[in-house]
XYZ file of C-alpha atoms in Angstrom:
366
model
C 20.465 -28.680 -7.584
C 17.739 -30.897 -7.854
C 13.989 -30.183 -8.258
C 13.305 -32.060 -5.084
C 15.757 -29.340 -3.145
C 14.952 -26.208 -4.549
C 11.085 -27.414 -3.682
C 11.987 -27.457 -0.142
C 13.846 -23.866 0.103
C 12.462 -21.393 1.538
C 11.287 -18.448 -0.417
C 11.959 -16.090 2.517
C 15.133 -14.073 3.114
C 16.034 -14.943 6.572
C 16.636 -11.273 7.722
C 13.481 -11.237 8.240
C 13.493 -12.992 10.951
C 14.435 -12.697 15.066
C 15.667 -15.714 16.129
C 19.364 -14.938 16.455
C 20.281 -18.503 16.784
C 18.783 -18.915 13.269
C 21.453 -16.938 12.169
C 24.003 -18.249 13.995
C 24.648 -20.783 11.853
C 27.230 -21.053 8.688
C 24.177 -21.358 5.656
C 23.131 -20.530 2.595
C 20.267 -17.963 2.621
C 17.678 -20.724 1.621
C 18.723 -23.420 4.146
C 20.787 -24.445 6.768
C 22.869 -27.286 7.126
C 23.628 -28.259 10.616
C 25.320 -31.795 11.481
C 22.952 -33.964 13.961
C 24.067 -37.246 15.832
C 22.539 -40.311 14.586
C 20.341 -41.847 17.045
C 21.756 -45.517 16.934
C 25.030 -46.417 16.077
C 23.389 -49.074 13.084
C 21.836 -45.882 11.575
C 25.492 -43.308 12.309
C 27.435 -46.168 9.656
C 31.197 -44.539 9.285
C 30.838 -40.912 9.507
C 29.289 -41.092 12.976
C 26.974 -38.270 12.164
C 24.688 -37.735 8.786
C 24.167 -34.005 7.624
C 20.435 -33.254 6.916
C 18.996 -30.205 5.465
C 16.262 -28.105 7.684
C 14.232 -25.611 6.008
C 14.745 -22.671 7.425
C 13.738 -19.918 8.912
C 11.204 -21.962 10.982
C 10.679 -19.552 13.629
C 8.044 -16.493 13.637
C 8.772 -13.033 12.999
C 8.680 -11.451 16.779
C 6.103 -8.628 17.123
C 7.011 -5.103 16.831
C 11.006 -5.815 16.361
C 12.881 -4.273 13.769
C 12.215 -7.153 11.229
C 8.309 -7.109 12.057
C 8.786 -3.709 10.530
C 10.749 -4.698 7.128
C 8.645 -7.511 6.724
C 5.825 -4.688 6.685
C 7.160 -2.301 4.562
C 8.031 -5.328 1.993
C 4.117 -6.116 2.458
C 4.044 -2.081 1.839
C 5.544 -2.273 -1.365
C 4.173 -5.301 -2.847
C 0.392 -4.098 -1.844
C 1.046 -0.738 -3.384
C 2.683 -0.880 -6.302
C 1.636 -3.812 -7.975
C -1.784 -2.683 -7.198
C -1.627 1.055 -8.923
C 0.168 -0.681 -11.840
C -2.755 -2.948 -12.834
C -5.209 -0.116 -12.595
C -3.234 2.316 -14.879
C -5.490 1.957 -17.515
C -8.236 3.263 -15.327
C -6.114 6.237 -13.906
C -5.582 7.213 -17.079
C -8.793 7.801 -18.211
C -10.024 8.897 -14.871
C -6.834 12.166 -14.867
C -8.121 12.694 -18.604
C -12.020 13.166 -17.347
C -10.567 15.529 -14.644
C -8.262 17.550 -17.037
C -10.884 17.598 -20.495
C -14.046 16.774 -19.720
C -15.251 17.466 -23.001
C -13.060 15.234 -24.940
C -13.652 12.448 -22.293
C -17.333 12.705 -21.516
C -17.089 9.407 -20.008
C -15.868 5.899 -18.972
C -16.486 4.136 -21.803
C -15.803 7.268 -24.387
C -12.372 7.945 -22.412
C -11.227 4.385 -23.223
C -12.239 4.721 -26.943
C -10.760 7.783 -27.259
C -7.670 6.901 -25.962
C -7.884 3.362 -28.031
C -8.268 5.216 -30.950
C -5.777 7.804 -30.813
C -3.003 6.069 -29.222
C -4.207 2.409 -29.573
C -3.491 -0.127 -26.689
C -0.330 0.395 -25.797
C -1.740 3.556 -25.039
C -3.509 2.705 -22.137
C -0.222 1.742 -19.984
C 1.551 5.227 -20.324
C 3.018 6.307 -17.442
C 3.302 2.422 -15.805
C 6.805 3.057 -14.619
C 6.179 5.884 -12.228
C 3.232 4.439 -10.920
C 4.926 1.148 -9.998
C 8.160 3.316 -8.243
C 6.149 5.849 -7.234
C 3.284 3.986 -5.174
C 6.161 1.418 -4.400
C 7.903 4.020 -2.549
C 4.391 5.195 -0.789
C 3.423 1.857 -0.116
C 6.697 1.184 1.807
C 6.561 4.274 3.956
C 2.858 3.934 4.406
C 2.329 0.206 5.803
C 5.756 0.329 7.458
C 5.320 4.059 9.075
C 1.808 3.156 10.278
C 2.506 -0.266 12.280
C 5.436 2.188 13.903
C 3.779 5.011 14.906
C -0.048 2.546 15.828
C 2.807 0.934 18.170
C 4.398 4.332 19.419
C 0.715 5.959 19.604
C -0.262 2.891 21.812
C 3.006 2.908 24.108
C 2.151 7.099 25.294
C -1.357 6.232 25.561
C -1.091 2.898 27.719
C -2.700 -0.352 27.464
C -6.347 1.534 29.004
C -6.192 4.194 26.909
C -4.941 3.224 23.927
C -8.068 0.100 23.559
C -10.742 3.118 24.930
C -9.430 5.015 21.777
C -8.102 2.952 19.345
C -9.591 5.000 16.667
C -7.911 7.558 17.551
C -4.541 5.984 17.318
C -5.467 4.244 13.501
C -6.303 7.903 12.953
C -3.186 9.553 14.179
C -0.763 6.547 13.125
C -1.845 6.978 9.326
C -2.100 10.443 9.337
C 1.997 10.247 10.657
C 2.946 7.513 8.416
C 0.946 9.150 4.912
C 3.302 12.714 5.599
C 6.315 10.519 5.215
C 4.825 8.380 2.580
C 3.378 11.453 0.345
C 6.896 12.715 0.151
C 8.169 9.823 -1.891
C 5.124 9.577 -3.969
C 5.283 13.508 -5.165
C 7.901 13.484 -7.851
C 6.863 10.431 -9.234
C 3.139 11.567 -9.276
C 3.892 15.125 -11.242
C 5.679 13.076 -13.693
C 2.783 10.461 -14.313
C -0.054 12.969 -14.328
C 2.183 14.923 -16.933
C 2.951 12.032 -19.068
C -0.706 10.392 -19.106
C -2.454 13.743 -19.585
C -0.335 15.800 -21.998
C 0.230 13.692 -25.196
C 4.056 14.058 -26.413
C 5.098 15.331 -23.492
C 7.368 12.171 -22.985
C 7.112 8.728 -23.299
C 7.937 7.643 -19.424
C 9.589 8.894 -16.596
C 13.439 8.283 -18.171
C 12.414 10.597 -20.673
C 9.652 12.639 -18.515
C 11.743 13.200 -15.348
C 14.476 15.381 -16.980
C 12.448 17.412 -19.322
C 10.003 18.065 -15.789
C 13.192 19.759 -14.419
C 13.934 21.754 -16.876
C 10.842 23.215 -17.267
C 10.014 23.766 -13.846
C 12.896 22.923 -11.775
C 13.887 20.176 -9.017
C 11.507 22.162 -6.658
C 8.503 21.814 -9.398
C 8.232 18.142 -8.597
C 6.916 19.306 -4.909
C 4.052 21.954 -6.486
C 1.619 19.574 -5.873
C 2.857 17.933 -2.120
C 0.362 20.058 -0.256
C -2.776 19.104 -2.425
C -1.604 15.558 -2.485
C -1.217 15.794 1.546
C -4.887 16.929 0.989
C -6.115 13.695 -0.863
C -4.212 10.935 0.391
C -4.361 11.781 4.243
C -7.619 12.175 4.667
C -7.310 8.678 1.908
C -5.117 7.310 4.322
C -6.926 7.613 7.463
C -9.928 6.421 6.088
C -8.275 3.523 4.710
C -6.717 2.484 7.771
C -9.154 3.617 10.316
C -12.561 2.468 8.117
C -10.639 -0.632 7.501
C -9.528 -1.868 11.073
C -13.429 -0.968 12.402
C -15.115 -3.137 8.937
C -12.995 -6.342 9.829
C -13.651 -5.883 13.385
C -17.253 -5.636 13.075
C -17.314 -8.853 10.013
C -15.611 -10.638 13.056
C -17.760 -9.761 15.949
C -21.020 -10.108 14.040
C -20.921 -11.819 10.459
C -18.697 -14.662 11.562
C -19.588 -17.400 13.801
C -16.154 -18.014 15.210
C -13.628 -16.469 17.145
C -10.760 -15.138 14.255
C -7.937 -17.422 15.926
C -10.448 -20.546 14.357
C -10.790 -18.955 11.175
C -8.234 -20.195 8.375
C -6.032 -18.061 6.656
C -8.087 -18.274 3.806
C -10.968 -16.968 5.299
C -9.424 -14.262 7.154
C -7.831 -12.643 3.727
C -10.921 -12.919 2.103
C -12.565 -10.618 4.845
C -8.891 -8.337 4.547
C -10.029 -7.993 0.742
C -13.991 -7.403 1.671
C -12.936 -4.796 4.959
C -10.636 -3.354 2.045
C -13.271 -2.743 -0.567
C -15.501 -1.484 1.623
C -13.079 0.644 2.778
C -11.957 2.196 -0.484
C -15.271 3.556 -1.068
C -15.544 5.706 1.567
C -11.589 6.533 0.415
C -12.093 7.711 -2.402
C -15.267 9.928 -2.416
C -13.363 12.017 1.192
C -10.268 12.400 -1.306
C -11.831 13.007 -4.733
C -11.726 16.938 -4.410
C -7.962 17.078 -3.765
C -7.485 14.803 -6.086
C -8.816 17.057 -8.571
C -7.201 19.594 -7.704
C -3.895 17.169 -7.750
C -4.437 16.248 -11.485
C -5.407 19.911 -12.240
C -1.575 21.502 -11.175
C 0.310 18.754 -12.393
C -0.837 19.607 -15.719
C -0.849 23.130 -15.817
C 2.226 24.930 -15.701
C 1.831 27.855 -12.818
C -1.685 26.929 -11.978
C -2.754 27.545 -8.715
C -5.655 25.986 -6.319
C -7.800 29.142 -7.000
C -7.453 28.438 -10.681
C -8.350 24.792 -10.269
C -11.765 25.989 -8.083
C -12.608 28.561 -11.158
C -12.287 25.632 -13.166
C -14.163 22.804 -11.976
C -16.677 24.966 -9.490
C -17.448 23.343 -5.695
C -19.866 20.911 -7.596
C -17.175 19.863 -9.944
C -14.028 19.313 -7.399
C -16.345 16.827 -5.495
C -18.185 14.716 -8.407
C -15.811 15.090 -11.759
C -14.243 11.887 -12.465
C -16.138 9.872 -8.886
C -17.753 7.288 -9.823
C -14.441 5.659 -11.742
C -12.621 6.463 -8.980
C -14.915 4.706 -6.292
C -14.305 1.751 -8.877
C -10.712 2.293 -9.119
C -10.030 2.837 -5.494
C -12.744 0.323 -4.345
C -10.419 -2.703 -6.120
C -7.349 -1.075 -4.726
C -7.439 -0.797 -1.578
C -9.058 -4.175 -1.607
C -6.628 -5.814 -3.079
C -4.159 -3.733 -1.547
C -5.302 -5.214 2.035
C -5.646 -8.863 0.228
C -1.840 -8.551 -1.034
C -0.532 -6.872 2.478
C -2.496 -9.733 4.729
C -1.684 -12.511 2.182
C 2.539 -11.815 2.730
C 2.326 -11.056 6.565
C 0.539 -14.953 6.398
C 3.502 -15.709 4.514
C 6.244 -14.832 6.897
C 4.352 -15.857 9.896
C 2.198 -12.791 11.283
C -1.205 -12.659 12.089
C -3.491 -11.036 9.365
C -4.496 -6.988 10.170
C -7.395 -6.115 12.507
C -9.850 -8.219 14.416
C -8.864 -9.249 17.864
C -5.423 -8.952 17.074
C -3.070 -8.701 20.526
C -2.797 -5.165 21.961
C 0.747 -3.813 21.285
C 1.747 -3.700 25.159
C 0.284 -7.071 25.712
C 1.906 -8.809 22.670
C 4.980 -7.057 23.617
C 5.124 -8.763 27.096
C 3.808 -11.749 25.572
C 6.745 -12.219 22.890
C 9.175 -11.324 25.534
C 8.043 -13.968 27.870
């Protein structure tokens, strides 16, 4: 195939798209290939009829239809774990802080430690869970909560559900980060025990089956409950905090409607909403995230051991301000990366005067 061709292909699978006409046709996934009559007989020649390629899928995804939901749980999954993947370095020394505070006193004395006793390959252990585990979240999270923001919407009607749209960000995260935390949880037990207990295994090939026979199948759910306690509160802050930032940045920082915005500008307030966001993440979800790393790393710990531990002072404020850093860029660039393939496959970007669900509904149906 020629460079010219594979330019013009399109890089998006066409399931995700609505149009069943689109599909209709005998094609390669990339493009279709559909004869069209010549327009003069001069310009038809012999063969009546020229093939010509048409990039395809041209058409937008339709609102709320099953592919509006895979293209956001692909969004999910690219957002998620790409994003906890970069930051591993920082994880790492933030679950060491929480675990041995006097070995790692500190930012820049956790990465030198580490540096120096396991060099800088070091500071990448546990990369593979992270990128399955948080892929898996990311995908149940994103994909769950523009579900259940849609079914949340449809009980409350069109009145209700604009009066309290908080509400329903509230209660559509909250639904989505249940599901979501359940195919985080083995991955997460794994990582913690993997960046936090030197020799314990060098991944999760290795990590996974010696976590199961220590502690059984059911030992990679000890900490589900405390990480419902961190990342739903996370979650609903995320989503909630996020949707009211951009909407305010559009109503009063910007001095045009969001439809006259370009797409350029509207993910760079997706990353800025997102940032701002993760602030306010992080220090609701810091305690239980403490008290996450804490049983993950200590075989038959409990919560009251974890309190003992740290003290009140120390479950909010051990490890904070690297996490306010760490979750600040994430869920920023989270928000960036989840806006930025939406654009992509034709949706609009998330928040702002976006359609109700009922009205785009009737809209797209039309």
């Amino acid at each position: 195939m020629a460079l010219s061709d594979r330019s013009r292909e399109s890089l998006l699978p066409s399931f995700l798209y609505a149009s069943s006409s689109a599909r209709s046709f005998a094609a390669t996934p990339s493009r279709l290939s559909v004869p069209v009559p010549a327009p003069a007989p001069a310009a038809a020649g012999a063969g009546g009829g020229a093939p010509i390629s048409i990039q395809a899928p041209k058409e937008k995804i339709e609102l709320y239809s099953p592919a509006f939901y895979a293209a956001c749980t692909a969004g999910g999954i690219a957002s998620c774990g790409l994003t906890h993947m970069a930051v591993t370095p920082l994880d790492l020394v933030k679950c060491n802080m929480q675990i041995d505070p006097a070995k790692y006193k500190s930012i820049s004395s956790g990465f030198g430690v580490l540096l120096k006793e396991q060099g800088a390959r070091g500071f990448f252990r546990g990369w593979v869970p992270t990128l399955l585990g948080y892929s898996a979240q990311g995908a149940c999270k994103f994909g769950f909560y523009e579900f259940f923001k849609k079914y949340y919407s449809d009980i409350a009607g069109p009145e209700y559900a604009q009066k309290y749209k908080t509400l329903i960000y509230l209660a559509g995260s909250a639904s989505a980060e249940v599901i979501a935390d359940v195919a985080l949880c083995p991955f997460e037990a794994v990582k913690v025990r993997v960046q936090t207990q030197p020799g314990f295994a060098r991944g999760l090939s290795d990590g996974l089956p010696k976590f199961v026979r220590s502690e059984g199948a059911l030992g990679l759910y000890k900490g589900l409950v405390p990480l419902w306690g961190r990342q739903i509160p996370y979650t609903m802050m995320k989503f909630a905090s996020f949707e009211t930032i951009v909407e305010l940045i559009y109503k009063h920082a910007v001095p045009v409607p969001k439809s006259e915005c370009s797409k350029l500008t509207q993910l760079g307030i997706s990353f800025a909403g997102g940032y701002i966001a993760g602030v306010f993440c992080a220090i609701v979800s810091h305690p239980a995230d403490n008290l996450v790393s804490f049983l993950n790393n200590a075989k038959g710990a409990t919560v009251g051991d974890a309190v003992k531990k740290f003290g009140l002072w120390g479950l909010f404020t051990r490890g904070l301000p690297i996490r306010i850093v760490m979750i600040g860029t994430l869920t920023g660039a989270q928000w960036g990366i989840y806006d930025a393939f939406k654009v992509m496959v034709g949706l609009p970007t998330t928040g702002g005067v976006t359609p109700a669900p009922a009205e785009a509904e009737s809209k797209a149906s039309a």
